[in-house]
Short mmCIF file of C-alpha atoms in Angstrom, two decimals:
data_model
loop_
_atom_site.label_atom_id
_atom_site.label_comp_id
_atom_site.label_asym_id
_atom_site.label_seq_id
_atom_site.Cartn_x
_atom_site.Cartn_y
_atom_site.Cartn_z
CA MET A 1 46.48 120.91 95.97
CA ASP A 2 45.63 119.57 99.42
CA LYS A 3 47.15 116.26 100.53
CA ILE A 4 44.54 113.71 101.60
CA LEU A 5 45.15 110.42 103.42
CA VAL A 6 42.88 107.56 102.40
CA THR A 7 43.08 104.59 104.78
CA GLY A 8 42.02 101.29 103.20
CA GLY A 9 42.53 103.07 99.88
CA LEU A 10 43.13 99.86 97.93
CA GLY A 11 39.79 98.37 98.98
CA PHE A 12 36.55 98.46 97.00
CA ILE A 13 35.13 101.84 98.01
CA GLY A 14 38.54 103.27 98.91
CA SER A 15 40.07 102.72 95.46
CA HIS A 16 37.09 104.29 93.67
CA THR A 17 37.31 107.29 96.01
CA VAL A 18 41.05 107.66 95.35
CA VAL A 19 40.25 107.84 91.62
CA GLU A 20 37.67 110.60 92.16
CA LEU A 21 40.03 112.54 94.47
CA GLN A 22 42.86 112.40 91.92
CA ASN A 23 40.45 113.41 89.16
CA GLU A 24 39.69 116.52 91.25
CA GLY A 25 43.39 117.31 91.62
CA TYR A 26 43.98 116.20 95.21
CA GLU A 27 47.32 114.67 96.20
CA VAL A 28 46.49 111.27 97.65
CA VAL A 29 48.39 109.12 100.13
CA ILE A 30 47.07 105.61 100.71
CA ILE A 31 47.55 103.50 103.81
CA ASP A 32 46.53 99.85 103.45
CA ASP A 33 47.69 96.69 105.21
CA LEU A 34 46.67 94.54 102.18
CA SER A 35 44.72 92.16 104.45
CA ASN A 36 41.66 92.43 102.20
CA SER A 37 43.09 94.03 99.06
CA SER A 38 45.95 93.85 96.58
CA GLU A 39 48.78 96.17 95.60
CA LYS A 40 47.74 95.52 91.97
CA VAL A 41 44.83 97.93 92.56
CA LEU A 42 47.41 100.75 92.33
CA ASP A 43 47.90 99.82 88.66
CA GLY A 44 44.17 100.21 88.03
CA ILE A 45 44.08 103.62 89.74
CA THR A 46 47.08 104.75 87.70
CA ALA A 47 45.54 103.46 84.45
CA ILE A 48 42.37 105.50 85.06
CA THR A 49 43.87 108.74 86.37
CA GLY A 50 47.36 108.78 84.83
CA LYS A 51 48.80 109.32 88.31
CA THR A 52 50.05 106.87 90.94
CA PRO A 53 49.12 107.79 94.52
CA ILE A 54 51.72 107.54 97.28
CA PHE A 55 51.29 104.14 98.96
CA GLU A 56 52.42 103.10 102.43
CA LYS A 57 51.80 99.55 103.63
CA LEU A 58 50.90 99.92 107.29
CA ASP A 59 48.80 98.10 109.86
CA LEU A 60 46.99 100.91 111.67
CA LYS A 61 46.98 98.80 114.87
CA ASN A 62 50.69 99.69 115.01
CA LYS A 63 50.45 102.90 117.07
CA GLU A 64 54.12 103.80 116.56
CA GLY A 65 53.71 103.26 112.82
CA VAL A 66 50.73 105.66 112.76
CA GLU A 67 52.72 108.27 114.70
CA ALA A 68 55.68 107.89 112.33
CA PHE A 69 53.39 108.26 109.30
CA PHE A 70 51.95 111.55 110.54
CA ALA A 71 55.40 112.84 111.52
CA LYS A 72 56.44 112.24 107.90
CA HIS A 73 53.19 113.53 106.35
CA ASN A 74 52.45 116.43 108.71
CA ASP A 75 50.97 118.43 105.82
CA VAL A 76 47.91 116.17 105.51
CA LYS A 77 44.78 118.33 105.30
CA GLY A 78 42.19 115.60 105.52
CA VAL A 79 41.61 111.90 106.12
CA ILE A 80 39.02 109.60 104.57
CA HIS A 81 38.93 106.56 106.83
CA PHE A 82 37.81 103.30 105.20
CA ALA A 83 40.20 100.83 106.85
CA ALA A 84 38.16 98.38 108.92
CA SER A 85 37.18 94.73 109.19
CA LYS A 86 33.69 94.32 107.76
CA ALA A 87 32.39 90.72 107.81
CA VAL A 88 29.30 90.59 110.02
CA GLY A 89 29.51 86.83 110.68
CA GLU A 90 33.21 86.94 111.53
CA SER A 91 32.61 89.84 113.92
CA VAL A 92 30.18 87.67 115.92
CA GLN A 93 32.87 84.97 116.22
CA GLU A 94 35.79 87.36 116.82
CA PRO A 95 34.41 90.46 118.58
CA LEU A 96 37.70 91.54 120.17
CA LEU A 97 39.46 91.47 116.80
CA TYR A 98 36.78 93.82 115.45
CA TYR A 99 36.90 96.22 118.40
CA GLU A 100 40.69 96.39 118.26
CA ASN A 101 40.86 96.83 114.50
CA ASN A 102 37.90 99.17 113.99
CA ILE A 103 37.97 101.27 117.18
CA GLY A 104 41.62 101.18 118.32
CA THR A 105 42.90 102.32 114.92
CA LEU A 106 40.33 105.13 114.77
CA VAL A 107 41.57 106.43 118.13
CA TYR A 108 45.20 106.39 116.95
CA ILE A 109 44.34 108.45 113.85
CA LEU A 110 42.23 110.99 115.76
CA LYS A 111 45.08 111.45 118.27
CA GLU A 112 47.36 112.45 115.42
CA LEU A 113 44.77 114.75 113.78
CA LYS A 114 44.38 116.52 117.12
CA LYS A 115 48.01 117.71 116.76
CA LEU A 116 47.44 119.36 113.37
CA PRO A 117 46.48 123.07 112.95
CA SER A 118 43.26 121.88 111.26
CA ALA A 119 41.96 118.64 109.84
CA ALA A 120 38.96 117.31 107.92
CA PHE A 121 37.85 113.77 108.70
CA ILE A 122 35.41 111.61 106.72
CA PHE A 123 34.26 108.42 108.43
CA SER A 124 33.03 105.39 106.53
CA SER A 125 29.87 104.52 108.49
CA SER A 126 26.89 102.37 107.61
CA CYS A 127 23.12 102.17 107.52
CA THR A 128 23.51 99.22 109.92
CA VAL A 129 23.40 101.84 112.71
CA TYR A 130 19.63 102.13 112.11
CA GLY A 131 18.81 98.41 112.32
CA GLN A 132 15.23 97.73 111.20
CA ALA A 133 14.03 101.31 111.10
CA ASP A 134 10.55 102.19 112.35
CA GLU A 135 9.86 104.32 109.27
CA LEU A 136 10.96 104.18 105.63
CA PRO A 137 12.72 105.85 103.94
CA ILE A 138 15.34 106.25 106.68
CA THR A 139 16.34 109.81 107.59
CA GLU A 140 19.43 110.87 109.54
CA ASN A 141 17.13 111.56 112.50
CA ALA A 142 16.04 107.92 112.75
CA PRO A 143 17.04 106.42 116.10
CA VAL A 144 20.29 104.47 116.24
CA LYS A 145 19.24 101.03 117.48
CA GLN A 146 21.14 98.38 119.36
CA ALA A 147 23.52 96.79 116.86
CA GLU A 148 22.86 93.28 115.57
CA SER A 149 26.59 92.44 115.45
CA PRO A 150 29.95 93.61 116.80
CA TYR A 151 30.70 94.94 113.29
CA GLY A 152 27.58 97.14 113.39
CA ASN A 153 28.46 98.19 116.92
CA THR A 154 31.93 99.36 115.82
CA LYS A 155 30.24 101.77 113.39
CA GLN A 156 28.02 103.14 116.17
CA ILE A 157 30.91 103.43 118.64
CA GLY A 158 33.13 104.93 115.93
CA GLU A 159 30.59 107.68 115.31
CA GLU A 160 30.38 108.40 119.06
CA VAL A 161 34.17 108.54 119.41
CA ILE A 162 34.41 111.07 116.55
CA LYS A 163 31.49 113.17 117.84
CA ASP A 164 32.98 113.32 121.36
CA THR A 165 36.40 114.25 119.96
CA CYS A 166 34.95 117.02 117.77
CA LYS A 167 33.30 118.57 120.85
CA VAL A 168 36.66 119.22 122.47
CA VAL A 169 38.96 119.61 119.45
CA PRO A 170 37.75 122.73 117.58
CA THR A 171 40.38 122.25 114.84
CA LEU A 172 38.81 118.91 113.86
CA LYS A 173 35.79 118.81 111.53
CA ALA A 174 34.17 115.50 110.69
CA ILE A 175 31.41 113.94 108.62
CA ALA A 176 30.13 110.38 109.08
CA LEU A 177 28.76 109.01 105.80
CA ARG A 178 26.19 106.26 106.38
CA TYR A 179 26.27 104.06 103.29
CA PHE A 180 23.53 101.81 102.15
CA ASN A 181 24.65 98.99 99.76
CA PRO A 182 27.56 99.83 97.41
CA ILE A 183 27.76 97.79 94.20
CA GLY A 184 29.25 97.93 90.70
CA ALA A 185 32.68 98.79 89.32
CA HIS A 186 34.43 101.65 87.53
CA GLU A 187 33.29 101.97 83.89
CA SER A 188 36.90 101.46 82.75
CA VAL A 189 36.81 98.00 84.41
CA GLU A 190 40.26 98.80 85.83
CA ILE A 191 39.03 98.56 89.44
CA GLY A 192 36.09 96.83 91.13
CA GLU A 193 35.08 94.65 94.06
CA LEU A 194 37.58 91.87 94.84
CA PRO A 195 36.23 89.82 97.74
CA ILE A 196 38.72 87.40 99.28
CA GLY A 197 37.12 83.96 99.77
CA VAL A 198 33.34 83.52 99.68
CA PRO A 199 31.62 86.88 99.10
CA GLN A 200 29.54 88.28 101.96
CA ASN A 201 27.55 90.56 99.64
CA LEU A 202 24.83 89.80 97.11
CA VAL A 203 26.25 91.24 93.87
CA PRO A 204 29.69 89.56 93.84
CA PHE A 205 27.94 86.31 94.74
CA ILE A 206 25.64 86.81 91.73
CA THR A 207 28.53 87.49 89.33
CA GLN A 208 30.62 84.62 90.71
CA THR A 209 27.66 82.25 90.30
CA ALA A 210 27.09 83.43 86.73
CA ILE A 211 30.72 82.85 85.79
CA GLY A 212 30.75 79.38 87.35
CA LEU A 213 32.83 80.03 90.46
CA ARG A 214 29.84 79.32 92.74
CA GLN A 215 27.34 76.53 92.11
CA GLU A 216 24.22 78.52 92.94
CA LEU A 217 23.00 81.66 94.66
CA SER A 218 20.94 81.19 97.82
CA VAL A 219 18.12 83.71 98.21
CA PHE A 220 17.43 83.88 101.94
CA GLY A 221 13.66 83.85 102.33
CA ASP A 222 10.77 84.72 100.03
CA ASP A 223 8.16 85.16 102.78
CA TYR A 224 9.02 88.68 103.92
CA PRO A 225 6.25 91.32 103.87
CA THR A 226 7.56 92.87 100.62
CA PRO A 227 6.07 92.86 97.08
CA ASP A 228 7.96 89.72 95.98
CA GLY A 229 8.72 88.31 99.44
CA THR A 230 12.48 88.99 99.36
CA CYS A 231 14.44 91.52 101.41
CA ILE A 232 14.74 95.10 100.14
CA ARG A 233 17.93 97.17 100.19
CA ASP A 234 19.16 100.44 98.70
CA TYR A 235 21.87 99.56 96.16
CA ILE A 236 24.13 102.49 95.27
CA HIS A 237 26.72 102.50 92.47
CA VAL A 238 30.20 102.70 94.01
CA VAL A 239 31.22 105.56 91.69
CA ASP A 240 28.29 107.70 92.91
CA LEU A 241 29.31 106.82 96.47
CA ALA A 242 32.96 107.73 95.83
CA LYS A 243 31.97 111.12 94.43
CA ALA A 244 29.99 111.86 97.60
CA HIS A 245 33.19 111.51 99.64
CA VAL A 246 34.92 114.13 97.51
CA VAL A 247 31.97 116.51 97.89
CA ALA A 248 31.83 115.95 101.67
CA LEU A 249 35.57 116.55 101.96
CA GLY A 250 35.25 119.80 100.00
CA ARG A 251 32.47 120.92 102.37
CA LEU A 252 34.84 120.59 105.34
CA LEU A 253 37.93 122.05 103.66
CA ARG A 254 35.93 125.10 102.55
CA ASN A 255 34.32 125.55 105.98
CA LYS A 256 30.81 125.03 104.61
CA ASN A 257 29.87 122.62 107.40
CA LYS A 258 27.07 123.61 109.79
CA ALA A 259 28.65 121.85 112.78
CA ASN A 260 31.97 120.22 113.61
CA TYR A 261 30.32 116.81 113.38
CA GLU A 262 27.68 115.94 110.77
CA THR A 263 26.03 112.78 109.42
CA PHE A 264 24.68 112.07 105.94
CA ASN A 265 22.90 109.07 104.41
CA LEU A 266 24.29 107.90 101.08
CA GLY A 267 21.89 105.87 98.99
CA THR A 268 19.66 106.16 95.95
CA GLY A 269 16.47 106.72 97.91
CA LYS A 270 14.95 103.64 96.27
CA GLY A 271 14.75 100.10 97.55
CA SER A 272 15.31 97.04 95.32
CA SER A 273 14.47 93.49 96.33
CA VAL A 274 16.90 90.59 96.01
CA LEU A 275 14.87 89.20 93.10
CA GLU A 276 14.83 92.60 91.37
CA VAL A 277 18.65 92.66 91.56
CA VAL A 278 18.76 89.13 90.11
CA LYS A 279 16.42 90.16 87.27
CA SER A 280 18.50 93.27 86.56
CA PHE A 281 21.61 91.08 86.29
CA GLU A 282 19.86 88.62 83.96
CA LYS A 283 18.71 91.51 81.76
CA VAL A 284 22.12 93.19 81.33
CA SER A 285 24.15 89.96 81.07
CA GLY A 286 21.74 87.91 78.98
CA LYS A 287 22.45 84.98 81.32
CA LYS A 288 19.99 82.95 83.37
CA LEU A 289 21.15 82.84 86.97
CA ASN A 290 21.11 79.60 88.96
CA TYR A 291 19.46 80.56 92.25
CA LYS A 292 17.42 78.79 94.92
CA ILE A 293 15.06 80.12 97.58
CA VAL A 294 16.21 78.92 101.02
CA GLY A 295 15.22 79.78 104.60
CA ARG A 296 15.63 83.22 106.11
CA ARG A 297 19.07 84.22 107.37
CA GLU A 298 19.36 85.19 111.02
CA GLY A 299 19.84 88.93 111.57
CA ASP A 300 18.54 90.05 108.15
CA ILE A 301 16.24 93.04 108.35
CA ILE A 302 13.22 93.20 106.04
CA SER A 303 13.73 96.51 104.30
CA ALA A 304 16.13 99.47 104.37
CA TYR A 305 16.42 102.40 101.97
CA ALA A 306 17.62 105.95 102.42
CA ASP A 307 15.98 109.31 102.57
CA THR A 308 18.67 111.22 100.64
CA ASN A 309 17.21 114.73 100.93
CA LYS A 310 19.85 115.97 103.36
CA ALA A 311 22.77 114.89 101.13
CA ASN A 312 20.93 116.18 98.03
CA ASP A 313 20.23 119.60 99.57
CA GLU A 314 23.28 120.27 101.73
CA LEU A 315 26.01 118.51 99.76
CA GLY A 316 24.48 119.16 96.36
CA TRP A 317 25.05 115.47 95.60
CA LYS A 318 22.73 113.02 93.85
CA THR A 319 23.17 109.53 92.48
CA LYS A 320 23.29 109.37 88.69
CA LEU A 321 23.91 105.71 87.88
CA THR A 322 21.17 103.06 87.74
CA LEU A 323 20.88 99.54 89.12
CA ASP A 324 21.23 98.15 85.57
CA GLU A 325 24.42 100.18 85.01
CA ALA A 326 25.83 98.93 88.31
CA MET A 327 25.05 95.30 87.48
CA ASP A 328 26.49 95.67 83.98
CA SER A 329 29.78 97.09 85.31
CA ALA A 330 29.96 94.41 88.04
CA TRP A 331 29.53 91.67 85.40
CA LYS A 332 32.16 93.15 83.08
CA TRP A 333 34.54 93.42 86.04
CA GLU A 334 33.92 89.78 87.04
CA GLN A 335 34.64 88.63 83.48
CA LYS A 336 37.88 90.62 83.37
CA VAL A 337 39.07 89.29 86.74
CA ARG A 338 38.45 85.68 85.74
CA ALA A 339 40.07 86.18 82.32
CA ASN A 340 43.22 87.37 84.11
CA ASP A 341 43.30 84.52 86.66
#
């Protein structure tokens, strides 16, 4: 079966995608620098799939290291590229770190793929490229707006770098997958989200508050023009998201793509407010969550959810798992992690 490189393959979305790739029979090689993950994740992947992927610890900013990797693994047929720094606030404070890590490393990988007889490339992009969209739900044709942060800008620039490269490298085929908000954990509870330090995302903050690691959850604003006043996002179960990567990869490897560079939204097509996510958690866990309404957070958009018709029709992919199922798996994962601490 084809050999696939997954960069950042021990991270949250990366590890779930490795599981789905191995379940489909792909041979997987992981590159990860362990800056935001743990080698223990390999044990979880092995427990689920019965197979341990090849793992190489490598900082992709090391250009010679990237060249040496591809010289050794010159039979790679495709790359799914997750490795990137992703904290919005940190990116505002350290923009150069984000441009070096998220753009420089992308360039090094594409340079190597250019040398191969053919290569499929899946890019981990984000709905942040749309900003506060003029119309909801958001389609792939929505204008890409000026980014609110250097992190968001690296996703926009990354897409442009790939698109420009595909124009002049006919052997390279690429898909940028624009995720909405991934949550949840694998049903086995062998892998899940493991934020280092204070979580940047809503769901791990909810589960950490419920288990007593955080004192309370701050809900940023209840005066937005939404049904309950809180921000609305499209929360997608990470396993559904992982499966979309496998489908997109298959599209490229089987030459089913319509162009050398394509974009797809990955979401559920439904928006959920912050308070709806809190209520879903309380329902599945049976716990009352300690939360407080505070002022709005700078840079937060009001509402964002995906139009998923393109992915549904062209990839033949649809989400299957619900918000309640995602919250239930996230809570079980949190309990397991704390029990093992």
